[in-house]
């Protein structure tokens, strides 16, 4: 599988490791190559993405103002990002007023240090965790393990991933690459070393597996003194944090412990309470294809006699301000992590989430990871090529992120170099050394020609984004365009023209 | 402990805010935070409904998410609650402060009042919980609890396996998410829990399974008339 060649997860204190070690992953082409040869992985992924895709389309069709909600969602996020400093200061004031403590973390190391110190101050050696991409991004579980603190993942899929010493492969269903038989084996073999063992004679029925997880986790919830979470939204006006979930493990972690520590990316801010009316409609339908997810929790600081007595909010930068500095790439910070773009992406469907080498897989990962981390290694340089530019991701995105536009922009950076912001400082990067990108680009091209449907859609979006295309070809074509102008992309692809004029099927 | 990471001459707070400001060099200096336009031409409500139709839609959407929905008029509420608790064989029932005790007058159960002394482990040994709610949203089939009277701490509706929630049809049903948030704005400082169906997961091959951590069974009682009187 795609973890081949990945650095072995760091061991520590004899703990079984939830190895969120993405560093040292192979670049996208190699990882994708391994994954696409894994037939079972591909079948699992295909089943899952196609199921969610169809359900999502039905849920969205129920709202005849979807396009207007989407516009409003994008506009609210843009409004927030354009004055993010102002909103963050307001948020800090409101959270503090409500009895919380706000911390600022410029990078992953600092965020990990803050959380570790906060847990140590409670005298506890274990924490329960709500699924959170921000804490995966900073490798919090590993940092805590090094400090002798065990972090228990409580989302069912994250539990499967943690017990299996594996990496998440999807934003919404992190264990999408595992089928029921594998999950049964993981529970049977691994649960005992993390707490309550799996029941005798456990079968692979989903209801039985869920029950085993319930029993295993309940003893942890009932004794936990510290909870760690992320958040889907933070309201600057009121200081309210919002967590959207299905299982109730989130409610457990947010409610039962005495201390709650939330690590949240600064881009999760929305200015006003009213803004939630847009996102609480956009998110569930795009994500789980439900009218509303089973549980949404909102809390503002601490409340007397209800829930944690101590609340800490860690505001995380870790490359977000570098992303903000890129006027084209900035829109990636609108993302509400619904995962709709993964489920429609033909490349993700074949490659799987691990190939993207980051907690953010799929189309959003292809534009977010290289921006958060910088175009700093062959993996990040290859990610903007992990796409056929078919445009399906842009069409489903509930906050209208033009992912193809950002991909093309980042490809230009990779191929030609140019100005970027790294850790807050403007720098000029040199063009990537040909090899990785060349191979990635060729692989993407070969794949697209094998899949006429994707190619067709790709041509459409190329036509639509003509003004965004670089005049020089990136990667292998660069030498050729050194002496020539790249011909303009026609307004209509040949196939579309043929279909329109001859009435055939496009 | 100074967790705001003083290093490199300046706190992390200043460093992050400074980076944000530099990153936004393209934003015109005289643009104010509220200037960038947000067009709110989306709908406040999807479709037109009479109150009776909204109640029907709420019932339909709740049931679609596998909540058990019951309808009753105010005088019939105690008998219905007694029957539903008996069907589950519930003996220990926790009730939040502010819940009319008359609702449970017909039920032969041990009533535990919600006090801070009731630990999560003790709640784990309770059979059922009966609460009211702040409001319910018809278009999405959602109950909202805001820790107001009759709703209790969040742990109450989380740990016991069986939750019975009473909704007053006359004044607690709204149509849409925008209407709900508007009504909840004054309660924003209180902890809010939105519940749409019982706890569920689709993490195993996308098969939906109910009851992972929250209550496995959610029963919603839609009451007409005023259940607080009489
Ligand atoms: S980029 Fe858009 S579609 Fe993809 S996860 Fe983010 S919000 Fe969802």
XYZ file of C-alpha atoms and ligand atoms in Angstrom:
744
model
C 0.000 0.000 0.000
C 0.932 3.608 -0.176
C 2.693 3.563 3.150
C 5.474 1.560 1.573
C 8.559 3.661 1.689
C 7.134 5.905 4.383
C 9.322 6.426 7.375
C 8.359 4.031 10.134
C 6.266 5.773 12.805
C 8.351 6.903 15.711
C 8.050 4.662 18.739
C 7.903 6.147 22.179
C 7.347 5.008 25.745
C 6.278 1.607 24.460
C 2.986 2.996 23.224
C 1.272 1.586 20.195
C 1.659 4.460 17.799
C -1.071 6.107 15.792
C 1.517 6.909 13.201
C 0.536 10.211 11.696
C 4.014 10.546 10.274
C 3.583 11.858 6.790
C 7.044 13.326 6.542
C 9.295 11.360 4.278
C 6.354 10.065 2.266
C 7.129 9.342 -1.348
C 6.023 11.944 -3.855
C 2.530 11.634 -5.271
C 3.425 9.702 -8.458
C 5.177 6.861 -6.646
C 2.561 6.664 -3.910
C -0.292 6.800 -6.398
C 1.368 4.180 -8.527
C 1.474 1.767 -5.590
C -2.089 2.555 -4.583
C -3.586 2.131 -8.023
C -2.204 -1.386 -8.166
C -4.044 -2.250 -4.931
C -7.307 -3.657 -6.243
C -9.108 -3.919 -2.929
C -8.277 -0.364 -1.923
C -9.621 0.839 -5.224
C -12.826 -1.152 -4.912
C -13.432 0.165 -1.366
C -12.827 3.712 -2.472
C -14.958 3.445 -5.524
C -17.912 2.056 -3.617
C -17.623 4.743 -0.956
C -17.110 7.776 -3.134
C -19.861 6.827 -5.566
C -22.344 6.181 -2.761
C -21.696 9.515 -1.052
C -21.666 11.333 -4.357
C -25.151 10.217 -5.319
C -26.569 10.942 -1.868
C -25.003 14.391 -1.816
C -26.567 15.338 -5.116
C -30.014 14.448 -3.726
C -29.468 16.397 -0.487
C -28.324 19.467 -2.377
C -31.212 19.283 -4.825
C -33.635 19.703 -1.903
C -32.568 23.334 -1.507
C -33.484 25.443 -4.507
C -31.339 28.329 -3.231
C -28.165 26.202 -3.145
C -26.285 28.384 -5.642
C -27.066 31.509 -3.597
C -26.065 29.851 -0.329
C -22.809 28.844 -1.970
C -22.149 32.390 -3.144
C -22.886 33.720 0.327
C -20.614 31.094 1.895
C -17.734 32.073 -0.373
C -18.358 35.790 0.222
C -18.485 35.443 4.015
C -15.182 33.546 3.998
C -13.595 36.136 1.689
C -14.854 38.945 3.894
C -13.356 37.217 6.924
C -9.995 36.515 5.300
C -9.579 40.094 4.039
C -9.650 41.350 7.639
C -8.591 38.269 9.505
C -6.507 40.213 12.040
C -9.546 42.232 13.090
C -11.753 39.153 13.485
C -9.122 37.189 15.397
C -8.727 39.981 17.914
C -12.504 40.154 18.369
C -12.654 36.394 18.779
C -9.923 36.476 21.403
C -11.800 39.146 23.358
C -15.079 37.254 23.239
C -13.562 33.912 24.291
C -11.668 35.563 27.127
C -14.782 37.389 28.294
C -16.605 34.035 28.409
C -13.990 32.524 30.691
C -11.677 30.848 28.164
C -7.939 31.358 27.660
C -6.562 32.043 24.192
C -3.089 30.967 23.008
C -1.406 31.704 19.704
C 0.803 29.208 17.894
C 2.874 30.286 14.894
C 3.776 26.727 13.925
C 3.238 23.055 14.722
C 6.052 22.818 17.267
C 4.689 25.720 19.214
C 1.122 24.397 19.190
C 2.337 21.005 20.399
C 4.360 22.615 23.141
C 1.376 24.668 24.326
C -0.949 21.661 24.429
C 1.647 19.432 26.101
C 2.265 22.047 28.805
C -1.463 22.488 29.370
C -2.015 18.746 29.765
C 1.009 18.425 32.061
C -0.351 21.203 34.246
C -3.459 19.080 34.896
C -1.253 16.185 36.093
C -3.018 13.803 33.693
C -1.354 11.233 31.419
C -4.146 10.616 28.960
C -6.532 12.685 26.869
C -9.589 11.847 24.781
C -9.711 13.395 21.330
C -12.375 14.460 18.887
C -11.399 13.898 15.271
C -9.492 16.977 14.197
C -7.496 17.660 11.074
C -5.540 20.467 12.694
C -4.129 18.140 15.365
C -3.245 15.572 12.691
C -1.544 18.285 10.711
C 0.716 19.208 13.640
C 1.313 15.588 14.734
C -0.088 16.243 18.202
C -0.551 12.594 19.182
C 3.129 11.862 18.574
C 4.228 14.974 20.457
C 2.047 13.991 23.416
C 3.383 10.422 23.309
C 6.919 11.765 23.579
C 5.845 13.601 26.708
C 4.384 10.376 28.105
C 0.759 11.336 27.424
C -1.528 8.944 25.624
C -4.045 10.470 23.203
C -7.114 8.341 22.505
C -8.881 8.925 19.212
C -12.614 8.496 19.757
C -14.162 8.859 16.327
C -14.885 5.303 15.151
C -12.918 5.671 11.943
C -10.029 7.380 13.718
C -10.051 4.574 16.262
C -9.734 2.059 13.422
C -6.863 4.074 11.996
C -5.155 4.440 15.379
C -5.485 0.786 16.352
C -4.304 -0.274 12.901
C -1.213 1.946 13.237
C -2.330 3.474 9.985
C -2.944 6.874 8.428
C -6.325 8.454 7.633
C -7.181 8.387 3.946
C -10.302 10.547 3.718
C -11.393 13.721 5.499
C -14.822 12.461 6.471
C -14.379 8.693 6.581
C -10.698 8.296 7.479
C -10.858 4.483 7.383
C -12.601 4.395 4.015
C -9.793 2.163 2.734
C -10.642 -0.591 5.264
C -13.449 -3.091 4.843
C -15.388 -4.822 7.612
C -13.208 -7.930 7.718
C -10.056 -5.876 8.170
C -11.736 -3.784 10.870
C -12.780 -6.913 12.769
C -9.191 -8.183 12.660
C -7.796 -4.857 13.858
C -10.245 -4.725 16.773
C -9.574 -8.345 17.751
C -5.806 -8.002 17.593
C -5.246 -4.506 18.899
C -7.973 -3.316 21.256
C -6.515 -5.040 24.291
C -3.266 -3.083 24.142
C -5.201 0.214 24.215
C -7.805 -0.623 26.869
C -10.858 -2.850 26.975
C -10.335 -5.816 24.632
C -12.739 -6.706 21.836
C -15.539 -9.083 22.883
C -15.011 -12.816 22.305
C -16.250 -14.087 18.965
C -16.543 -10.628 17.402
C -17.975 -10.901 13.887
C -17.641 -8.422 11.048
C -21.230 -7.108 11.268
C -21.036 -3.283 11.355
C -23.497 -3.090 14.293
C -21.345 -5.469 16.326
C -18.162 -3.623 15.454
C -19.744 -0.321 16.472
C -20.865 -1.877 19.751
C -17.325 -3.099 20.454
C -16.071 0.440 19.867
C -18.773 1.827 22.165
C -17.735 -0.437 25.031
C -14.040 0.157 24.429
C -14.378 3.930 24.395
C -17.019 4.385 27.068
C -14.649 3.467 29.879
C -12.275 6.117 28.565
C -14.941 8.809 28.321
C -16.161 8.205 31.838
C -12.750 8.635 33.401
C -11.199 11.262 31.104
C -10.158 14.522 32.734
C -8.829 16.250 29.608
C -10.427 16.507 26.182
C -8.785 17.774 22.983
C -10.774 18.978 19.984
C -10.686 21.082 16.868
C -13.645 23.115 15.675
C -15.561 23.577 12.450
C -16.317 27.238 13.096
C -15.436 29.987 15.565
C -17.737 32.997 15.785
C -15.733 36.189 16.380
C -18.750 38.176 17.560
C -19.772 35.807 20.338
C -16.679 33.657 20.957
C -18.700 30.511 20.196
C -17.008 27.342 18.890
C -18.922 24.840 16.793
C -18.257 21.108 16.341
C -20.305 19.107 13.867
C -20.371 15.294 14.201
C -22.469 12.139 14.059
C -21.481 9.631 16.677
C -21.639 11.568 19.922
C -17.972 10.960 20.684
C -17.519 14.668 20.093
C -20.166 15.503 22.684
C -18.459 13.106 25.100
C -15.049 14.777 24.696
C -16.467 18.305 24.786
C -18.700 17.760 27.784
C -17.395 15.203 30.272
C -13.736 16.204 30.935
C -12.803 18.960 33.371
C -10.412 20.614 30.942
C -11.022 21.179 27.235
C -8.268 22.218 24.836
C -9.287 23.167 21.297
C -6.671 23.551 18.572
C -8.146 25.476 15.653
C -6.728 26.947 12.445
C -7.126 30.719 12.317
C -9.084 30.434 9.061
C -12.034 28.767 10.819
C -13.257 32.161 12.024
C -16.573 33.593 10.863
C -17.478 37.148 11.855
C -21.049 36.872 13.125
C -23.506 34.484 14.727
C -25.789 34.955 11.762
C -23.105 33.641 9.391
C -23.675 30.170 10.832
C -27.053 30.079 9.062
C -25.166 29.695 5.792
C -22.539 27.162 6.857
C -24.882 24.947 8.879
C -26.833 24.492 5.659
C -23.838 24.055 3.355
C -21.720 21.719 5.449
C -23.933 18.716 6.330
C -25.434 18.398 2.866
C -22.022 18.621 1.165
C -20.332 16.374 3.651
C -22.464 13.466 4.817
C -25.305 14.275 2.433
C -27.687 14.737 5.353
C -30.113 17.573 5.981
C -28.341 17.955 9.286
C -25.697 15.806 10.949
C -26.870 13.985 14.107
C -25.035 16.257 16.566
C -23.848 19.846 16.522
C -22.252 21.239 19.698
C -21.742 24.938 20.350
C -20.010 26.358 23.375
C -18.866 29.767 24.464
C -16.069 29.740 27.024
C -17.132 27.843 30.101
C -20.604 27.385 31.588
C -21.417 27.074 35.276
C -22.046 23.482 36.297
C -22.213 22.220 32.723
C -19.186 20.808 30.943
C -15.481 21.595 31.385
C -14.495 24.106 34.035
C -11.376 25.128 32.117
C -11.289 25.972 28.420
C -8.209 26.727 26.306
C -8.271 27.786 22.669
C -5.044 27.421 20.668
C -5.143 29.521 17.491
C -2.947 27.852 14.874
C -1.106 29.543 12.011
C 1.314 26.841 10.716
C 1.448 28.112 7.139
C -2.015 29.629 6.961
C -0.703 33.186 6.812
C 1.677 32.127 4.005
C -1.361 30.816 2.134
C -3.194 34.046 2.898
C -0.354 36.008 1.293
C -0.975 34.365 -2.092
C -3.792 36.248 -3.775
C -4.720 33.319 -6.032
C -4.110 30.566 -3.497
C -5.806 32.381 -0.594
C -9.202 30.952 -1.527
C -8.043 27.532 -0.266
C -8.570 28.956 3.237
C -12.310 29.126 2.599
C -12.406 25.326 2.824
C -14.879 23.951 5.372
C -13.467 20.382 5.070
C -16.679 18.853 3.770
C -14.764 16.354 1.563
C -17.175 16.670 -1.369
C -14.252 17.355 -3.703
C -12.602 14.049 -2.771
C -15.674 12.069 -3.645
C -15.912 13.423 -7.183
C -12.211 13.379 -8.000
C -11.240 10.680 -10.520
C -7.605 10.876 -9.430
C -8.442 10.495 -5.715
C -10.710 7.586 -6.526
C -7.810 5.708 -8.059
C -4.926 6.893 -5.936
C -6.515 6.880 -2.471
C -5.938 9.391 0.292
C -2.528 8.199 1.453
C -0.906 9.128 -1.828
C -1.296 12.829 -0.991
C 1.111 12.528 1.931
C -0.841 14.797 4.284
C -4.016 14.791 6.382
C -5.588 16.810 3.565
C -6.104 14.420 0.647
C -7.811 14.826 -2.705
C -8.195 18.036 -4.654
C -8.171 20.292 -1.586
C -5.029 18.535 -0.356
C -3.385 19.097 -3.718
C -3.699 22.865 -3.268
C -3.608 23.209 0.523
C -0.612 21.034 1.420
C 1.888 22.703 -0.919
C 0.741 26.096 0.348
C 0.813 25.275 4.064
C 4.193 23.572 3.865
C 5.682 25.494 0.972
C 6.850 23.927 -2.287
C 9.665 22.450 -0.315
C 10.171 18.864 -1.485
C 9.306 16.545 -4.374
C 6.040 15.585 -2.644
C 4.748 19.151 -2.396
C 6.034 19.912 -5.890
C 4.195 16.933 -7.353
C 0.831 17.616 -5.670
C -0.330 20.373 -8.051
C -0.032 17.737 -10.780
C -2.216 15.240 -8.916
C -5.246 16.252 -10.932
C -6.728 15.969 -14.378
C -8.156 19.519 -14.110
C -11.579 18.090 -14.859
C -13.235 20.737 -12.719
C -15.633 18.449 -10.856
C -14.138 19.569 -7.518
C -14.944 23.210 -8.220
C -18.496 22.352 -9.188
C -19.288 20.547 -5.927
C -17.352 22.822 -3.562
C -19.887 24.516 -1.229
C -17.662 27.589 -0.890
C -16.793 27.739 -4.595
C -13.038 27.287 -4.310
C -11.710 27.289 -7.867
C -9.340 24.384 -7.259
C -8.298 24.057 -10.925
C -7.343 27.734 -10.981
C -5.123 27.304 -7.920
C -3.622 24.090 -9.318
C -2.607 25.837 -12.517
C -1.198 28.729 -10.487
C 0.848 26.379 -8.302
C 2.083 24.413 -11.317
C 3.404 27.638 -12.709
C 5.235 28.265 -9.421
C 6.714 24.787 -9.475
C 7.813 25.015 -13.081
C 8.931 28.622 -13.247
C 9.653 29.537 -9.647
C 8.669 32.980 -8.422
C 7.676 34.875 -5.323
C 6.130 33.057 -2.369
C 5.794 33.699 1.368
C 7.492 31.198 3.654
C 7.057 31.602 7.405
C 5.967 35.150 6.960
C 8.850 36.237 4.736
C 8.678 36.928 1.005
C 11.113 34.718 -0.863
C 11.807 33.851 -4.463
C 11.891 30.137 -5.205
C 13.732 28.588 -8.134
C 12.050 26.303 -10.636
C 11.818 22.717 -9.438
C 14.378 20.314 -10.788
C 12.658 18.705 -13.728
C 12.370 15.125 -12.727
C 9.586 14.809 -10.185
C 7.213 17.196 -11.854
C 7.957 15.836 -15.266
C 7.083 12.329 -14.214
C 3.985 13.536 -12.375
C 2.803 15.542 -15.330
C 3.372 12.695 -17.751
C 1.614 10.240 -15.509
C -1.366 12.543 -15.178
C -1.454 12.979 -18.934
C -1.218 9.253 -19.609
C -3.963 8.603 -17.091
C -6.217 11.246 -18.609
C -5.828 9.875 -22.108
C -6.866 6.479 -20.791
C -10.028 8.033 -19.372
C -11.831 9.935 -22.089
C -14.607 11.145 -19.761
C -12.194 12.905 -17.488
C -10.233 14.279 -20.403
C -13.402 15.683 -21.917
C -14.310 17.468 -18.717
C -10.729 18.628 -18.405
C -10.860 20.205 -21.809
C -14.027 21.997 -20.897
C -12.470 23.550 -17.868
C -9.352 24.434 -19.799
C -11.551 26.317 -22.201
C -13.331 28.025 -19.373
C -10.125 29.076 -17.637
C -8.253 30.115 -20.741
C -7.177 33.450 -19.381
C -5.601 31.661 -16.421
C -3.340 29.403 -18.436
C 0.346 30.223 -18.349
C 1.770 31.220 -21.681
C 4.638 28.846 -21.110
C 4.176 25.187 -20.477
C 5.213 23.924 -17.092
C 7.406 20.865 -16.646
C 8.513 18.933 -19.686
C 7.035 21.372 -22.157
C 9.053 24.284 -20.893
C 11.957 23.964 -23.295
C 9.558 23.863 -26.200
C 7.764 27.042 -25.134
C 11.035 28.833 -24.519
C 11.064 29.665 -28.198
C 7.350 29.578 -28.967
C 4.130 31.037 -27.682
C 1.840 28.339 -26.367
C -1.158 28.193 -28.724
C -4.295 29.530 -27.108
C -6.665 26.912 -25.749
C -9.704 26.847 -28.041
C -12.945 28.139 -26.573
C -14.564 24.801 -27.292
C -12.954 21.395 -27.339
C -13.076 19.361 -30.524
C -15.209 16.734 -28.834
C -17.728 19.297 -27.646
C -17.827 20.875 -31.082
C -18.373 17.461 -32.672
C -21.100 16.621 -30.191
C -22.838 19.934 -30.732
C -22.672 19.964 -34.504
C -23.182 16.255 -35.160
C -25.506 15.512 -32.297
C -23.427 12.568 -31.092
C -22.823 11.851 -27.459
C -20.122 13.995 -25.997
C 3.864 29.383 32.138
C 3.824 31.714 29.218
C 2.263 29.641 26.531
C 2.158 32.489 24.077
C 5.655 31.480 23.092
C 7.801 34.532 23.532
C 10.759 34.082 21.264
C 12.463 35.918 18.480
C 11.515 39.241 20.012
C 7.757 39.383 20.318
C 4.950 37.126 21.341
C 3.457 34.595 18.969
C 0.294 36.636 19.088
C 2.119 39.620 17.619
C 3.948 37.407 15.177
C 0.803 35.775 13.803
C -1.161 39.022 13.658
C 1.831 40.707 11.978
C 1.974 37.966 9.354
C -1.756 38.294 8.719
C -1.394 42.030 8.183
C 1.556 41.653 5.821
C -0.242 38.908 3.912
C -3.149 41.264 3.267
C -1.093 44.026 1.653
C -3.409 43.870 -1.386
C -6.503 44.825 0.632
C -7.124 48.587 0.243
C -6.147 50.405 3.397
C -9.470 52.189 3.740
C -11.566 48.996 3.335
C -13.446 48.239 6.536
C -14.231 44.700 7.756
C -17.898 44.976 6.853
C -17.261 46.527 3.423
C -16.639 43.399 1.391
C -20.103 42.491 0.108
C -22.073 39.433 1.199
C -25.306 39.070 -0.717
C -27.834 37.294 1.437
C -30.395 36.559 -1.229
C -30.764 32.943 -0.124
C -34.109 31.882 1.285
C -35.107 32.286 4.938
C -37.537 29.392 4.506
C -37.812 26.744 1.820
C -41.431 26.663 0.712
C -44.609 27.949 2.322
C -46.273 25.923 5.048
C -49.042 26.292 7.567
C -48.077 25.520 11.174
C -49.742 22.109 10.810
C -47.707 21.375 7.691
C -44.497 22.422 9.445
C -45.305 20.009 12.252
C -45.900 17.226 9.727
C -42.598 17.966 8.028
C -40.791 17.935 11.362
C -42.306 14.543 12.186
C -41.414 13.185 8.762
C -37.788 14.375 8.887
C -37.297 13.155 12.447
C -38.595 9.737 11.478
C -36.396 9.729 8.395
C -33.430 9.937 10.775
C -34.783 7.028 12.812
C -36.151 8.956 15.740
C -39.450 7.547 17.051
C -42.085 10.233 16.761
C -45.263 10.390 18.868
C -48.066 12.911 18.842
C -50.316 13.702 21.760
C -52.386 16.528 23.217
C -51.334 18.096 26.508
C -53.677 16.126 28.780
C -52.492 12.840 27.244
C -48.780 13.493 27.830
C -48.359 11.808 31.258
C -50.024 8.593 30.062
C -47.908 8.493 26.917
C -44.678 9.049 28.850
C -45.671 6.328 31.298
C -46.322 3.907 28.440
C -43.075 4.673 26.581
C -40.997 4.271 29.736
C -42.775 1.023 30.611
C -42.160 -0.361 27.117
C -38.435 0.117 27.692
C -38.633 -1.317 31.180
C -37.136 1.951 32.423
C -36.938 2.209 36.196
C -34.347 4.881 36.879
C -35.193 8.080 35.019
C -33.289 11.339 35.287
C -35.115 14.648 34.898
C -33.613 18.123 34.611
C -34.596 21.037 36.837
C -37.569 22.931 35.486
C -39.262 19.926 33.891
C -42.911 19.823 35.018
C -43.058 16.904 37.456
C -46.669 16.331 36.467
C -45.446 14.927 33.154
C -44.207 11.837 34.962
C -47.052 11.541 37.465
C -48.363 8.337 35.864
C -44.990 6.627 35.513
C -43.941 4.256 38.316
C -40.253 5.129 38.093
C -37.480 6.365 40.367
C -37.026 9.981 39.431
C -33.505 11.288 39.813
C -33.074 15.029 39.853
C -30.155 16.425 37.939
C -27.616 17.662 40.428
C -23.871 18.174 39.993
C -23.426 15.189 42.319
C -24.708 12.943 39.544
C -21.412 11.844 37.960
C -21.057 10.522 34.406
C -20.670 6.991 35.818
C -23.935 7.347 37.692
C -25.639 8.714 34.608
C -24.368 5.627 32.795
C -26.536 3.508 35.127
C -29.701 5.501 34.416
C -32.241 3.938 32.047
C -33.810 7.007 30.469
C -33.840 10.784 30.446
C -36.860 13.007 29.809
C -36.317 16.604 28.650
C -37.936 19.496 26.867
C -36.106 21.506 24.225
C -35.544 25.110 23.141
C -36.906 24.607 19.659
C -37.176 22.174 16.755
C -36.397 22.771 13.068
C -38.905 21.280 10.621
C -36.827 21.389 7.416
C -33.958 19.430 8.897
C -35.645 17.355 11.620
C -33.494 18.873 14.354
C -34.059 19.384 18.089
C -32.127 22.185 19.783
C -31.355 22.101 23.502
C -29.960 25.265 25.066
C -29.559 24.297 28.735
C -32.673 26.297 29.582
C -35.347 25.094 32.049
C -36.324 21.455 31.556
C -33.228 20.659 29.477
C -30.436 20.268 31.990
C -26.719 19.773 31.559
C -25.404 18.449 28.262
C -24.304 15.187 29.888
C -27.912 14.351 30.710
C -28.989 13.841 27.118
C -25.700 12.194 26.220
C -24.896 9.376 28.594
C -28.233 7.554 29.170
C -29.193 5.238 26.336
C -32.795 6.406 25.935
C -33.812 10.042 25.439
C -37.417 11.227 25.418
C -37.732 14.805 24.212
C -40.938 16.816 24.449
C -41.586 19.507 21.802
C -44.384 22.052 22.225
C -46.024 22.255 18.798
C -47.540 25.663 19.482
C -44.413 27.722 20.070
C -41.267 25.645 19.666
C -41.314 24.667 16.003
C -39.514 26.805 13.430
C -39.181 26.012 9.745
C -35.550 26.566 8.932
C -31.965 26.869 10.114
C -31.898 30.685 9.619
C -35.037 31.044 11.744
C -33.556 28.828 14.434
C -30.307 30.813 14.695
C -32.222 34.058 14.859
C -34.213 32.781 17.822
C -31.156 31.317 19.496
C -29.015 34.445 19.263
C -29.768 35.547 22.820
C -28.846 32.046 24.029
C -25.516 32.003 22.167
C -23.564 32.263 25.401
C -25.147 29.034 26.703
C -23.994 25.610 25.551
C -26.163 24.451 22.655
C -26.720 20.912 21.429
C -28.443 20.257 18.130
C -29.774 16.727 17.766
C -30.937 15.214 14.459
C -31.846 11.602 15.068
C -29.985 9.285 17.406
C -26.208 8.866 17.451
C -25.082 7.209 14.228
C -22.016 6.211 12.281
C -21.356 5.263 8.691
C -17.674 4.625 9.156
C -17.783 0.911 8.337
C -18.310 0.493 4.616
C -20.825 3.338 4.816
C -23.419 1.107 6.491
C -25.406 3.288 8.856
C -25.372 2.032 12.446
C -27.322 3.811 15.190
C -26.094 4.364 18.696
C -22.377 4.642 18.965
C -21.978 6.945 21.938
C -25.018 9.126 22.371
C -28.447 7.658 23.174
C -29.256 4.720 20.935
C -32.940 5.501 21.017
C -34.437 8.956 20.561
C -38.165 9.391 21.091
C -39.706 12.730 20.209
C -43.109 13.695 21.550
C -44.911 16.467 19.705
C -47.482 17.963 22.075
C -50.384 20.156 21.039
C -51.962 22.480 23.582
C -49.899 23.789 26.499
C -48.352 20.935 28.486
C -47.246 23.349 31.207
C -50.790 24.052 32.387
C -53.122 21.614 34.074
S -12.321 22.354 -1.032
Fe -14.527 22.681 -1.050
S -15.351 20.658 -1.584
Fe -13.221 20.296 -0.928
S -13.334 19.843 1.257
Fe -13.003 22.062 1.084
S -15.059 22.961 1.106
Fe -15.316 20.785 0.677
